[in-house]
Amino acid sequence: EIIPGISSVQLAFARIGQTWNDACFMSLHGRAGRIATLIRKVRDHEKVAVLTDNSNNVKLIARRLLDEGLKGRKVYVCENLSLDKEMIREYDVSSLLRVQVKGLNVIIILDEDSSE
């Protein structure tokens, strides 16, 4: 018997009240050298969901977004989804530089200028 569950990305979008059918997905988990690809996806898509790890973390992503002039994005950091310690926080890109987040997370990057 196969009992499917929902993905962490689906749950993250549900928690922030956004649809995910028009989003771009990318995993940085365990993948070195993919930040440039992420930047291209953020430029090309209004919604981008990213799986992170301790190396490809929120601060690294925030620095690159700022370096590339992509500061006008809203970012949701979704930690421990579906667990007792679940936490979902909303930030602007520059605020992410001060955030302490460890482990595997889903972050959702939204282009607010395009969605208005």
PDB file of N, CA and C in Angstrom, residues 5-86:
ATOM      1  N   GLY A   5       2.080  11.493   0.950  1.00  0.00           N
ATOM      2  CA  GLY A   5       1.955  12.672   1.801  1.00  0.00           C
ATOM      3  C   GLY A   5       2.198  13.907   0.956  1.00  0.00           C
ATOM      4  N   ILE A   6       1.990  15.040   1.533  1.00  0.00           N
ATOM      5  CA  ILE A   6       2.271  16.262   0.795  1.00  0.00           C
ATOM      6  C   ILE A   6       3.742  16.620   0.979  1.00  0.00           C
ATOM      7  N   SER A   7       4.273  17.354   0.031  1.00  0.00           N
ATOM      8  CA  SER A   7       5.682  17.734   0.105  1.00  0.00           C
ATOM      9  C   SER A   7       5.868  18.930   1.039  1.00  0.00           C
ATOM     10  N   SER A   8       7.101  19.127   1.467  1.00  0.00           N
ATOM     11  CA  SER A   8       7.411  20.281   2.316  1.00  0.00           C
ATOM     12  C   SER A   8       7.151  21.586   1.572  1.00  0.00           C
ATOM     13  N   VAL A   9       7.375  21.592   0.272  1.00  0.00           N
ATOM     14  CA  VAL A   9       7.129  22.802  -0.519  1.00  0.00           C
ATOM     15  C   VAL A   9       5.631  23.099  -0.582  1.00  0.00           C
ATOM     16  N   GLN A  10       4.816  22.082  -0.812  1.00  0.00           N
ATOM     17  CA  GLN A  10       3.368  22.282  -0.818  1.00  0.00           C
ATOM     18  C   GLN A  10       2.890  22.810   0.529  1.00  0.00           C
ATOM     19  N   LEU A  11       3.394  22.228   1.602  1.00  0.00           N
ATOM     20  CA  LEU A  11       2.995  22.656   2.938  1.00  0.00           C
ATOM     21  C   LEU A  11       3.437  24.094   3.203  1.00  0.00           C
ATOM     22  N   ALA A  12       4.647  24.449   2.787  1.00  0.00           N
ATOM     23  CA  ALA A  12       5.140  25.816   2.986  1.00  0.00           C
ATOM     24  C   ALA A  12       4.235  26.824   2.290  1.00  0.00           C
ATOM     25  N   PHE A  13       3.870  26.554   1.044  1.00  0.00           N
ATOM     26  CA  PHE A  13       2.979  27.471   0.332  1.00  0.00           C
ATOM     27  C   PHE A  13       1.609  27.544   1.002  1.00  0.00           C
ATOM     28  N   ALA A  14       1.098  26.423   1.468  1.00  0.00           N
ATOM     29  CA  ALA A  14      -0.193  26.436   2.167  1.00  0.00           C
ATOM     30  C   ALA A  14      -0.117  27.287   3.433  1.00  0.00           C
ATOM     31  N   ARG A  15       0.970  27.159   4.167  1.00  0.00           N
ATOM     32  CA  ARG A  15       1.127  27.912   5.414  1.00  0.00           C
ATOM     33  C   ARG A  15       1.185  29.419   5.192  1.00  0.00           C
ATOM     34  N   ILE A  16       1.746  29.856   4.051  1.00  0.00           N
ATOM     35  CA  ILE A  16       1.817  31.302   3.800  1.00  0.00           C
ATOM     36  C   ILE A  16       0.626  31.804   2.989  1.00  0.00           C
ATOM     37  N   GLY A  17      -0.304  30.905   2.660  1.00  0.00           N
ATOM     38  CA  GLY A  17      -1.525  31.312   1.965  1.00  0.00           C
ATOM     39  C   GLY A  17      -1.328  31.646   0.500  1.00  0.00           C
ATOM     40  N   GLN A  18      -0.381  30.983  -0.135  1.00  0.00           N
ATOM     41  CA  GLN A  18      -0.106  31.213  -1.556  1.00  0.00           C
ATOM     42  C   GLN A  18      -0.302  29.913  -2.330  1.00  0.00           C
ATOM     43  N   THR A  19      -0.705  30.035  -3.582  1.00  0.00           N
ATOM     44  CA  THR A  19      -0.756  28.858  -4.444  1.00  0.00           C
ATOM     45  C   THR A  19       0.665  28.508  -4.875  1.00  0.00           C
ATOM     46  N   TRP A  20       0.891  27.249  -5.192  1.00  0.00           N
ATOM     47  CA  TRP A  20       2.230  26.815  -5.591  1.00  0.00           C
ATOM     48  C   TRP A  20       2.275  26.346  -7.035  1.00  0.00           C
ATOM     49  N   ASN A  21       1.127  26.316  -7.712  1.00  0.00           N
ATOM     50  CA  ASN A  21       1.083  25.782  -9.075  1.00  0.00           C
ATOM     51  C   ASN A  21       1.868  26.620 -10.084  1.00  0.00           C
ATOM     52  N   ASP A  22       2.132  27.889  -9.778  1.00  0.00           N
ATOM     53  CA  ASP A  22       2.889  28.747 -10.692  1.00  0.00           C
ATOM     54  C   ASP A  22       4.286  29.061 -10.159  1.00  0.00           C
ATOM     55  N   ALA A  23       4.750  28.271  -9.204  1.00  0.00           N
ATOM     56  CA  ALA A  23       6.057  28.520  -8.585  1.00  0.00           C
ATOM     57  C   ALA A  23       7.156  27.704  -9.261  1.00  0.00           C
ATOM     58  N   CYS A  24       8.357  28.190  -9.121  1.00  0.00           N
ATOM     59  CA  CYS A  24       9.557  27.496  -9.570  1.00  0.00           C
ATOM     60  C   CYS A  24      10.191  26.851  -8.340  1.00  0.00           C
ATOM     61  N   PHE A  25      10.650  25.610  -8.473  1.00  0.00           N
ATOM     62  CA  PHE A  25      11.241  24.888  -7.353  1.00  0.00           C
ATOM     63  C   PHE A  25      12.713  24.625  -7.612  1.00  0.00           C
ATOM     64  N   MET A  26      13.507  24.687  -6.552  1.00  0.00           N
ATOM     65  CA  MET A  26      14.927  24.407  -6.682  1.00  0.00           C
ATOM     66  C   MET A  26      15.465  23.882  -5.363  1.00  0.00           C
ATOM     67  N   SER A  27      16.364  22.925  -5.453  1.00  0.00           N
ATOM     68  CA  SER A  27      17.028  22.424  -4.252  1.00  0.00           C
ATOM     69  C   SER A  27      18.496  22.818  -4.275  1.00  0.00           C
ATOM     70  N   LEU A  28      18.938  23.433  -3.181  1.00  0.00           N
ATOM     71  CA  LEU A  28      20.352  23.698  -2.964  1.00  0.00           C
ATOM     72  C   LEU A  28      20.925  22.706  -1.958  1.00  0.00           C
ATOM     73  N   HIS A  29      20.076  21.839  -1.446  1.00  0.00           N
ATOM     74  CA  HIS A  29      20.481  20.876  -0.427  1.00  0.00           C
ATOM     75  C   HIS A  29      21.524  19.915  -1.005  1.00  0.00           C
ATOM     76  N   GLY A  30      22.741  19.995  -0.465  1.00  0.00           N
ATOM     77  CA  GLY A  30      23.802  19.104  -0.907  1.00  0.00           C
ATOM     78  C   GLY A  30      24.339  19.398  -2.291  1.00  0.00           C
ATOM     79  N   ARG A  31      24.081  20.586  -2.793  1.00  0.00           N
ATOM     80  CA  ARG A  31      24.500  20.931  -4.152  1.00  0.00           C
ATOM     81  C   ARG A  31      25.344  22.203  -4.133  1.00  0.00           C
ATOM     82  N   ALA A  32      26.612  22.067  -4.385  1.00  0.00           N
ATOM     83  CA  ALA A  32      27.510  23.226  -4.418  1.00  0.00           C
ATOM     84  C   ALA A  32      27.417  23.923  -5.774  1.00  0.00           C
ATOM     85  N   GLY A  33      27.662  25.226  -5.765  1.00  0.00           N
ATOM     86  CA  GLY A  33      27.757  25.968  -7.014  1.00  0.00           C
ATOM     87  C   GLY A  33      26.460  26.220  -7.747  1.00  0.00           C
ATOM     88  N   ARG A  34      25.341  26.202  -7.057  1.00  0.00           N
ATOM     89  CA  ARG A  34      24.055  26.397  -7.735  1.00  0.00           C
ATOM     90  C   ARG A  34      23.422  27.749  -7.437  1.00  0.00           C
ATOM     91  N   ILE A  35      24.117  28.608  -6.702  1.00  0.00           N
ATOM     92  CA  ILE A  35      23.540  29.900  -6.334  1.00  0.00           C
ATOM     93  C   ILE A  35      23.265  30.750  -7.570  1.00  0.00           C
ATOM     94  N   ALA A  36      24.147  30.714  -8.567  1.00  0.00           N
ATOM     95  CA  ALA A  36      23.923  31.492  -9.796  1.00  0.00           C
ATOM     96  C   ALA A  36      22.636  31.050 -10.490  1.00  0.00           C
ATOM     97  N   THR A  37      22.367  29.760 -10.461  1.00  0.00           N
ATOM     98  CA  THR A  37      21.119  29.246 -11.042  1.00  0.00           C
ATOM     99  C   THR A  37      19.923  29.770 -10.264  1.00  0.00           C
ATOM    100  N   LEU A  38      20.037  29.799  -8.941  1.00  0.00           N
ATOM    101  CA  LEU A  38      18.957  30.344  -8.121  1.00  0.00           C
ATOM    102  C   LEU A  38      18.695  31.804  -8.477  1.00  0.00           C
ATOM    103  N   ILE A  39      19.738  32.594  -8.624  1.00  0.00           N
ATOM    104  CA  ILE A  39      19.571  34.011  -8.959  1.00  0.00           C
ATOM    105  C   ILE A  39      18.818  34.155 -10.279  1.00  0.00           C
ATOM    106  N   ARG A  40      19.162  33.350 -11.270  1.00  0.00           N
ATOM    107  CA  ARG A  40      18.437  33.393 -12.559  1.00  0.00           C
ATOM    108  C   ARG A  40      16.962  33.060 -12.364  1.00  0.00           C
ATOM    109  N   LYS A  41      16.688  32.053 -11.558  1.00  0.00           N
ATOM    110  CA  LYS A  41      15.290  31.667 -11.325  1.00  0.00           C
ATOM    111  C   LYS A  41      14.520  32.778 -10.611  1.00  0.00           C
ATOM    112  N   VAL A  42      15.162  33.433  -9.652  1.00  0.00           N
ATOM    113  CA  VAL A  42      14.503  34.531  -8.937  1.00  0.00           C
ATOM    114  C   VAL A  42      14.218  35.686  -9.895  1.00  0.00           C
ATOM    115  N   ARG A  43      15.121  35.948 -10.819  1.00  0.00           N
ATOM    116  CA  ARG A  43      14.889  37.006 -11.816  1.00  0.00           C
ATOM    117  C   ARG A  43      13.734  36.656 -12.761  1.00  0.00           C
ATOM    118  N   ASP A  44      13.613  35.374 -13.095  1.00  0.00           N
ATOM    119  CA  ASP A  44      12.663  34.932 -14.118  1.00  0.00           C
ATOM    120  C   ASP A  44      11.282  34.549 -13.597  1.00  0.00           C
ATOM    121  N   HIS A  45      11.151  34.338 -12.291  1.00  0.00           N
ATOM    122  CA  HIS A  45       9.890  33.836 -11.736  1.00  0.00           C
ATOM    123  C   HIS A  45       9.434  34.685 -10.554  1.00  0.00           C
ATOM    124  N   GLU A  46       8.126  34.836 -10.421  1.00  0.00           N
ATOM    125  CA  GLU A  46       7.563  35.605  -9.307  1.00  0.00           C
ATOM    126  C   GLU A  46       7.613  34.849  -7.987  1.00  0.00           C
ATOM    127  N   LYS A  47       7.581  33.523  -8.059  1.00  0.00           N
ATOM    128  CA  LYS A  47       7.603  32.685  -6.854  1.00  0.00           C
ATOM    129  C   LYS A  47       8.672  31.613  -7.026  1.00  0.00           C
ATOM    130  N   VAL A  48       9.578  31.552  -6.061  1.00  0.00           N
ATOM    131  CA  VAL A  48      10.621  30.526  -6.098  1.00  0.00           C
ATOM    132  C   VAL A  48      10.702  29.864  -4.725  1.00  0.00           C
ATOM    133  N   ALA A  49      10.612  28.553  -4.709  1.00  0.00           N
ATOM    134  CA  ALA A  49      10.780  27.784  -3.479  1.00  0.00           C
ATOM    135  C   ALA A  49      12.142  27.109  -3.526  1.00  0.00           C
ATOM    136  N   VAL A  50      12.864  27.183  -2.413  1.00  0.00           N
ATOM    137  CA  VAL A  50      14.228  26.660  -2.360  1.00  0.00           C
ATOM    138  C   VAL A  50      14.400  25.778  -1.127  1.00  0.00           C
ATOM    139  N   LEU A  51      14.963  24.599  -1.333  1.00  0.00           N
ATOM    140  CA  LEU A  51      15.349  23.739  -0.223  1.00  0.00           C
ATOM    141  C   LEU A  51      16.790  24.078   0.124  1.00  0.00           C
ATOM    142  N   THR A  52      17.043  24.389   1.389  1.00  0.00           N
ATOM    143  CA  THR A  52      18.370  24.825   1.818  1.00  0.00           C
ATOM    144  C   THR A  52      19.047  23.764   2.685  1.00  0.00           C
ATOM    145  N   ASP A  53      20.318  24.006   2.985  1.00  0.00           N
ATOM    146  CA  ASP A  53      21.042  23.185   3.952  1.00  0.00           C
ATOM    147  C   ASP A  53      21.980  24.096   4.738  1.00  0.00           C
ATOM    148  N   ASN A  54      22.848  23.532   5.559  1.00  0.00           N
ATOM    149  CA  ASN A  54      23.728  24.360   6.386  1.00  0.00           C
ATOM    150  C   ASN A  54      24.744  25.145   5.569  1.00  0.00           C
ATOM    151  N   SER A  55      25.161  24.636   4.423  1.00  0.00           N
ATOM    152  CA  SER A  55      26.124  25.352   3.571  1.00  0.00           C
ATOM    153  C   SER A  55      25.429  26.362   2.671  1.00  0.00           C
ATOM    154  N   ASN A  56      24.366  25.946   2.040  1.00  0.00           N
ATOM    155  CA  ASN A  56      23.569  26.816   1.164  1.00  0.00           C
ATOM    156  C   ASN A  56      22.422  27.359   1.998  1.00  0.00           C
ATOM    157  N   ASN A  57      22.755  28.316   2.837  1.00  0.00           N
ATOM    158  CA  ASN A  57      21.815  28.761   3.858  1.00  0.00           C
ATOM    159  C   ASN A  57      21.189  30.117   3.530  1.00  0.00           C
ATOM    160  N   VAL A  58      20.334  30.543   4.421  1.00  0.00           N
ATOM    161  CA  VAL A  58      19.563  31.771   4.239  1.00  0.00           C
ATOM    162  C   VAL A  58      20.472  32.991   4.081  1.00  0.00           C
ATOM    163  N   LYS A  59      21.519  33.089   4.885  1.00  0.00           N
ATOM    164  CA  LYS A  59      22.417  34.247   4.799  1.00  0.00           C
ATOM    165  C   LYS A  59      23.159  34.288   3.470  1.00  0.00           C
ATOM    166  N   LEU A  60      23.630  33.148   3.007  1.00  0.00           N
ATOM    167  CA  LEU A  60      24.313  33.087   1.714  1.00  0.00           C
ATOM    168  C   LEU A  60      23.378  33.531   0.594  1.00  0.00           C
ATOM    169  N   ILE A  61      22.165  33.038   0.622  1.00  0.00           N
ATOM    170  CA  ILE A  61      21.177  33.407  -0.394  1.00  0.00           C
ATOM    171  C   ILE A  61      20.871  34.896  -0.318  1.00  0.00           C
ATOM    172  N   ALA A  62      20.696  35.424   0.886  1.00  0.00           N
ATOM    173  CA  ALA A  62      20.404  36.854   1.052  1.00  0.00           C
ATOM    174  C   ALA A  62      21.536  37.714   0.507  1.00  0.00           C
ATOM    175  N   ARG A  63      22.783  37.349   0.816  1.00  0.00           N
ATOM    176  CA  ARG A  63      23.929  38.122   0.308  1.00  0.00           C
ATOM    177  C   ARG A  63      23.939  38.168  -1.213  1.00  0.00           C
ATOM    178  N   ARG A  64      23.693  37.025  -1.827  1.00  0.00           N
ATOM    179  CA  ARG A  64      23.701  36.981  -3.296  1.00  0.00           C
ATOM    180  C   ARG A  64      22.537  37.760  -3.892  1.00  0.00           C
ATOM    181  N   LEU A  65      21.363  37.669  -3.283  1.00  0.00           N
ATOM    182  CA  LEU A  65      20.220  38.450  -3.764  1.00  0.00           C
ATOM    183  C   LEU A  65      20.527  39.941  -3.689  1.00  0.00           C
ATOM    184  N   LEU A  66      21.110  40.377  -2.592  1.00  0.00           N
ATOM    185  CA  LEU A  66      21.463  41.794  -2.442  1.00  0.00           C
ATOM    186  C   LEU A  66      22.545  42.197  -3.439  1.00  0.00           C
ATOM    187  N   ASP A  67      23.562  41.355  -3.609  1.00  0.00           N
ATOM    188  CA  ASP A  67      24.633  41.640  -4.572  1.00  0.00           C
ATOM    189  C   ASP A  67      24.098  41.804  -5.989  1.00  0.00           C
ATOM    190  N   GLU A  68      23.031  41.077  -6.291  1.00  0.00           N
ATOM    191  CA  GLU A  68      22.445  41.101  -7.637  1.00  0.00           C
ATOM    192  C   GLU A  68      21.322  42.128  -7.775  1.00  0.00           C
ATOM    193  N   GLY A  69      21.124  42.958  -6.750  1.00  0.00           N
ATOM    194  CA  GLY A  69      20.109  44.002  -6.824  1.00  0.00           C
ATOM    195  C   GLY A  69      18.683  43.507  -6.673  1.00  0.00           C
ATOM    196  N   LEU A  70      18.511  42.368  -6.032  1.00  0.00           N
ATOM    197  CA  LEU A  70      17.182  41.767  -5.869  1.00  0.00           C
ATOM    198  C   LEU A  70      16.664  41.949  -4.447  1.00  0.00           C
ATOM    199  N   LYS A  71      16.813  43.157  -3.919  1.00  0.00           N
ATOM    200  CA  LYS A  71      16.420  43.406  -2.529  1.00  0.00           C
ATOM    201  C   LYS A  71      14.917  43.551  -2.346  1.00  0.00           C
ATOM    202  N   GLY A  72      14.170  43.784  -3.401  1.00  0.00           N
ATOM    203  CA  GLY A  72      12.734  44.012  -3.288  1.00  0.00           C
ATOM    204  C   GLY A  72      11.904  42.748  -3.253  1.00  0.00           C
ATOM    205  N   ARG A  73      12.420  41.712  -2.657  1.00  0.00           N
ATOM    206  CA  ARG A  73      11.695  40.452  -2.564  1.00  0.00           C
ATOM    207  C   ARG A  73      11.251  40.213  -1.124  1.00  0.00           C
ATOM    208  N   LYS A  74      10.134  39.532  -0.998  1.00  0.00           N
ATOM    209  CA  LYS A  74       9.670  39.059   0.314  1.00  0.00           C
ATOM    210  C   LYS A  74      10.130  37.610   0.431  1.00  0.00           C
ATOM    211  N   VAL A  75      10.666  37.255   1.584  1.00  0.00           N
ATOM    212  CA  VAL A  75      11.185  35.904   1.776  1.00  0.00           C
ATOM    213  C   VAL A  75      10.550  35.288   3.020  1.00  0.00           C
ATOM    214  N   TYR A  76      10.013  34.097   2.848  1.00  0.00           N
ATOM    215  CA  TYR A  76       9.490  33.322   3.970  1.00  0.00           C
ATOM    216  C   TYR A  76      10.484  32.213   4.286  1.00  0.00           C
ATOM    217  N   VAL A  77      10.851  32.108   5.546  1.00  0.00           N
ATOM    218  CA  VAL A  77      11.712  31.027   6.008  1.00  0.00           C
ATOM    219  C   VAL A  77      10.819  30.049   6.759  1.00  0.00           C
ATOM    220  N   CYS A  78      10.741  28.830   6.261  1.00  0.00           N
ATOM    221  CA  CYS A  78       9.844  27.812   6.818  1.00  0.00           C
ATOM    222  C   CYS A  78      10.696  26.708   7.442  1.00  0.00           C
ATOM    223  N   GLU A  79      10.646  26.627   8.763  1.00  0.00           N
ATOM    224  CA  GLU A  79      11.475  25.684   9.513  1.00  0.00           C
ATOM    225  C   GLU A  79      10.616  24.611  10.166  1.00  0.00           C
ATOM    226  N   ASN A  80      11.139  23.417  10.214  1.00  0.00           N
ATOM    227  CA  ASN A  80      10.500  22.300  10.933  1.00  0.00           C
ATOM    228  C   ASN A  80       9.039  22.113  10.541  1.00  0.00           C
ATOM    229  N   LEU A  81       8.757  22.186   9.268  1.00  0.00           N
ATOM    230  CA  LEU A  81       7.373  22.071   8.807  1.00  0.00           C
ATOM    231  C   LEU A  81       6.740  20.765   9.262  1.00  0.00           C
ATOM    232  N   SER A  82       5.539  20.854   9.741  1.00  0.00           N
ATOM    233  CA  SER A  82       4.687  19.766  10.236  1.00  0.00           C
ATOM    234  C   SER A  82       5.145  19.198  11.584  1.00  0.00           C
ATOM    235  N   LEU A  83       6.153  19.794  12.187  1.00  0.00           N
ATOM    236  CA  LEU A  83       6.635  19.332  13.492  1.00  0.00           C
ATOM    237  C   LEU A  83       6.167  20.274  14.600  1.00  0.00           C
ATOM    238  N   ASP A  84       6.342  19.848  15.841  1.00  0.00           N
ATOM    239  CA  ASP A  84       5.917  20.671  16.974  1.00  0.00           C
ATOM    240  C   ASP A  84       6.600  22.034  16.995  1.00  0.00           C
ATOM    241  N   LYS A  85       7.839  22.096  16.543  1.00  0.00           N
ATOM    242  CA  LYS A  85       8.595  23.352  16.567  1.00  0.00           C
ATOM    243  C   LYS A  85       8.546  24.085  15.225  1.00  0.00           C
ATOM    244  N   GLU A  86       7.487  23.854  14.460  1.00  0.00           N
ATOM    245  CA  GLU A  86       7.340  24.543  13.176  1.00  0.00           C
ATOM    246  C   GLU A  86       7.378  26.057  13.381  1.00  0.00           C
TER     247      GLU A  86
END
